PDB file of C-alpha atoms in Angstrom:
ATOM      1  CA  MET A 662      20.184   8.782 -60.529  1.00  0.00           C
ATOM      2  CA  ARG A 663      22.236   8.064 -57.330  1.00  0.00           C
ATOM      3  CA  THR A 664      21.597  10.464 -54.128  1.00  0.00           C
ATOM      4  CA  TYR A 665      24.505  11.545 -51.866  1.00  0.00           C
ATOM      5  CA  GLU A 666      24.545  13.540 -49.016  1.00  0.00           C
ATOM      6  CA  LEU A 667      27.444  15.925 -48.224  1.00  0.00           C
ATOM      7  CA  VAL A 668      28.071  17.096 -45.042  1.00  0.00           C
ATOM      8  CA  LEU A 669      30.566  20.054 -44.493  1.00  0.00           C
ATOM      9  CA  VAL A 670      32.143  21.612 -41.355  1.00  0.00           C
ATOM     10  CA  VAL A 671      33.315  25.174 -41.856  1.00  0.00           C
ATOM     11  CA  LYS A 672      35.329  27.632 -40.136  1.00  0.00           C
ATOM     12  CA  PRO A 673      33.000  29.489 -37.891  1.00  0.00           C
ATOM     13  CA  SER A 674      35.077  32.496 -38.566  1.00  0.00           C
ATOM     14  CA  LEU A 675      33.643  33.219 -41.852  1.00  0.00           C
ATOM     15  CA  THR A 676      30.857  35.682 -42.499  1.00  0.00           C
ATOM     16  CA  GLU A 677      27.568  35.357 -43.814  1.00  0.00           C
ATOM     17  CA  ALA A 678      28.727  35.983 -47.145  1.00  0.00           C
ATOM     18  CA  ASN A 679      31.604  34.187 -47.178  1.00  0.00           C
ATOM     19  CA  ARG A 680      29.868  31.170 -46.333  1.00  0.00           C
ATOM     20  CA  LYS A 681      27.605  31.718 -49.056  1.00  0.00           C
ATOM     21  CA  LYS A 682      30.191  32.155 -51.531  1.00  0.00           C
ATOM     22  CA  LEU A 683      31.679  28.779 -50.343  1.00  0.00           C
ATOM     23  CA  LEU A 684      28.409  26.824 -50.654  1.00  0.00           C
ATOM     24  CA  ASP A 685      28.036  28.417 -53.889  1.00  0.00           C
ATOM     25  CA  GLU A 686      31.756  26.974 -55.050  1.00  0.00           C
ATOM     26  CA  VAL A 687      30.682  23.884 -53.451  1.00  0.00           C
ATOM     27  CA  LYS A 688      27.422  23.343 -55.344  1.00  0.00           C
ATOM     28  CA  SER A 689      29.546  24.355 -58.501  1.00  0.00           C
ATOM     29  CA  LEU A 690      31.574  21.198 -58.086  1.00  0.00           C
ATOM     30  CA  LEU A 691      28.617  19.074 -57.972  1.00  0.00           C
ATOM     31  CA  SER A 692      27.593  17.511 -61.208  1.00  0.00           C
ATOM     32  CA  GLY A 693      23.754  17.211 -60.312  1.00  0.00           C
ATOM     33  CA  LYS A 694      20.909  18.762 -58.920  1.00  0.00           C
ATOM     34  CA  VAL A 695      20.990  19.959 -55.259  1.00  0.00           C
ATOM     35  CA  THR A 696      17.525  18.535 -53.771  1.00  0.00           C
ATOM     36  CA  LYS A 697      17.605  19.822 -50.116  1.00  0.00           C
ATOM     37  CA  GLU A 698      20.155  22.190 -48.341  1.00  0.00           C
ATOM     38  CA  GLU A 699      20.351  22.733 -44.453  1.00  0.00           C
ATOM     39  CA  ASP A 700      22.145  24.932 -42.551  1.00  0.00           C
ATOM     40  CA  LEU A 701      22.644  23.400 -39.266  1.00  0.00           C
ATOM     41  CA  GLY A 702      24.306  26.232 -37.749  1.00  0.00           C
ATOM     42  CA  SER A 703      27.347  26.536 -35.146  1.00  0.00           C
ATOM     43  CA  LYS A 704      28.497  23.357 -33.066  1.00  0.00           C
ATOM     44  CA  ALA A 705      31.314  22.556 -30.632  1.00  0.00           C
ATOM     45  CA  LEU A 706      33.456  19.692 -32.412  1.00  0.00           C
ATOM     46  CA  SER A 707      34.449  16.814 -30.502  1.00  0.00           C
ATOM     47  CA  TYR A 708      37.832  17.828 -30.761  1.00  0.00           C
ATOM     48  CA  LYS A 709      40.421  20.679 -31.913  1.00  0.00           C
ATOM     49  CA  ILE A 710      40.559  20.937 -35.750  1.00  0.00           C
ATOM     50  CA  GLY A 711      43.616  23.032 -36.057  1.00  0.00           C
ATOM     51  CA  LYS A 712      42.783  25.566 -33.999  1.00  0.00           C
ATOM     52  CA  GLU A 713      39.274  25.728 -34.159  1.00  0.00           C
ATOM     53  CA  LEU A 714      36.926  24.483 -31.279  1.00  0.00           C
ATOM     54  CA  THR A 715      33.741  25.059 -33.233  1.00  0.00           C
ATOM     55  CA  GLY A 716      32.273  24.727 -36.733  1.00  0.00           C
ATOM     56  CA  HIS A 717      29.505  25.713 -39.079  1.00  0.00           C
ATOM     57  CA  TYR A 718      27.560  22.803 -40.493  1.00  0.00           C
ATOM     58  CA  PHE A 719      25.967  22.351 -43.724  1.00  0.00           C
ATOM     59  CA  ASP A 720      24.132  19.078 -45.069  1.00  0.00           C
ATOM     60  CA  LEU A 721      23.501  19.004 -48.644  1.00  0.00           C
ATOM     61  CA  PHE A 722      21.599  16.297 -50.839  1.00  0.00           C
ATOM     62  CA  PHE A 723      22.013  16.002 -54.426  1.00  0.00           C
ATOM     63  CA  GLU A 724      21.310  13.653 -57.190  1.00  0.00           C
ATOM     64  CA  THR A 725      23.663  12.967 -60.178  1.00  0.00           C
ATOM     65  CA  GLU A 726      24.764  10.418 -62.446  1.00  0.00           C
ATOM     66  CA  LYS A 727      28.543  10.486 -61.583  1.00  0.00           C
ATOM     67  CA  LEU A 728      30.605  12.219 -59.258  1.00  0.00           C
ATOM     68  CA  ALA A 729      32.875  14.968 -60.095  1.00  0.00           C
ATOM     69  CA  THR A 730      36.675  13.117 -59.778  1.00  0.00           C
ATOM     70  CA  ASP A 731      37.957  16.167 -58.545  1.00  0.00           C
ATOM     71  CA  LEU A 732      35.316  16.909 -55.569  1.00  0.00           C
ATOM     72  CA  GLU A 733      37.187  15.179 -52.713  1.00  0.00           C
ATOM     73  CA  ARG A 734      40.590  17.048 -53.728  1.00  0.00           C
ATOM     74  CA  LYS A 735      39.137  20.203 -54.008  1.00  0.00           C
ATOM     75  CA  LEU A 736      37.173  20.128 -50.540  1.00  0.00           C
ATOM     76  CA  LEU A 737      40.221  18.862 -48.853  1.00  0.00           C
ATOM     77  CA  GLU A 738      42.454  21.944 -50.622  1.00  0.00           C
ATOM     78  CA  ASN A 739      40.197  24.572 -49.433  1.00  0.00           C
ATOM     79  CA  ASP A 740      41.280  25.925 -46.266  1.00  0.00           C
ATOM     80  CA  ASN A 741      37.692  27.205 -45.128  1.00  0.00           C
ATOM     81  CA  VAL A 742      36.494  23.552 -45.057  1.00  0.00           C
ATOM     82  CA  LEU A 743      37.652  21.950 -41.806  1.00  0.00           C
ATOM     83  CA  ARG A 744      36.128  18.506 -42.429  1.00  0.00           C
ATOM     84  CA  HIS A 745      33.537  17.108 -44.926  1.00  0.00           C
ATOM     85  CA  LEU A 746      31.661  13.790 -45.340  1.00  0.00           C
ATOM     86  CA  LEU A 747      30.178  12.352 -48.450  1.00  0.00           C
ATOM     87  CA  LEU A 748      27.632   9.508 -48.222  1.00  0.00           C
ATOM     88  CA  LYS A 749      25.872   7.770 -50.935  1.00  0.00           C
ATOM     89  CA  SER A 750      22.261   7.088 -49.691  1.00  0.00           C
ATOM     90  CA  LYS A 751      19.734   4.340 -51.136  1.00  0.00           C
ATOM     91  CA  GLY A 752      16.904   6.857 -51.545  1.00  0.00           C
ATOM     92  CA  LYS A 753      15.723  10.285 -50.282  1.00  0.00           C
ATOM     93  CA  ILE A 754      15.694  10.125 -46.783  1.00  0.00           C
ATOM     94  CA  GLN A 755      13.826  13.176 -44.353  1.00  0.00           C
ATOM     95  CA  LYS A 756      14.709  14.074 -41.100  1.00  0.00           C
ATOM     96  CA  SER A 757      11.126  13.108 -40.256  1.00  0.00           C
ATOM     97  CA  GLU A 758      11.463   9.556 -41.380  1.00  0.00           C
ATOM     98  CA  VAL A 759      14.228   8.997 -39.560  1.00  0.00           C
ATOM     99  CA  LYS A 760      12.998  10.514 -36.259  1.00  0.00           C
ATOM    100  CA  SER A 761       9.794   8.337 -36.614  1.00  0.00           C
ATOM    101  CA  GLU A 762      11.430   5.148 -37.052  1.00  0.00           C
ATOM    102  CA  LYS A 763      13.767   5.715 -33.763  1.00  0.00           C
ATOM    103  CA  ALA A 764      10.377   6.397 -32.264  1.00  0.00           C
ATOM    104  CA  GLU A 765       8.871   3.232 -33.647  1.00  0.00           C
ATOM    105  CA  ASP A 766      12.231   1.259 -32.417  1.00  0.00           C
ATOM    106  CA  LYS A 767      11.881   2.768 -28.957  1.00  0.00           C
ATOM    107  CA  SER A 768       8.149   1.930 -28.506  1.00  0.00           C
ATOM    108  CA  GLU A 769       8.781  -1.977 -29.716  1.00  0.00           C
ATOM    109  CA  LYS A 770      11.680  -2.199 -27.137  1.00  0.00           C
ATOM    110  CA  SER A 771       9.531  -0.841 -24.613  1.00  0.00           C
ATOM    111  CA  GLN A 772       6.442  -3.338 -25.515  1.00  0.00           C
ATOM    112  CA  ALA A 773       9.282  -6.207 -25.533  1.00  0.00           C
ATOM    113  CA  LYS A 774      10.181  -5.193 -22.035  1.00  0.00           C
ATOM    114  CA  GLY A 775       6.896  -5.124 -20.658  1.00  0.00           C
ATOM    115  CA  LYS A 776       5.848  -8.781 -22.130  1.00  0.00           C
ATOM    116  CA  LYS A 777       8.847 -10.200 -20.606  1.00  0.00           C
TER     117      LYS A 777
END
């Protein structure tokens, strides 16, 4: 099984019920098992997309053997999805692991500077 991460930016004007419905539609497009789902909330966009200055972010991790061929097309056709990013990951990555790796890198750099 391959592990994928799908980041969605949806319109902030959607109600909670409509967001849930949209997520259910996206999950039905995925041909695998969703292992982790995060609602990252509304955040300001770096640049205007259409007329939107903010977006509501979702992060989905899922496992599948083969991606649906029309997944990208259906995400692009959906007017409520401002942007999406589909990443193939090498394994299961938890946020706590990423944070600890960054902390280790910082401590190694500070130790290297101290030895000079």
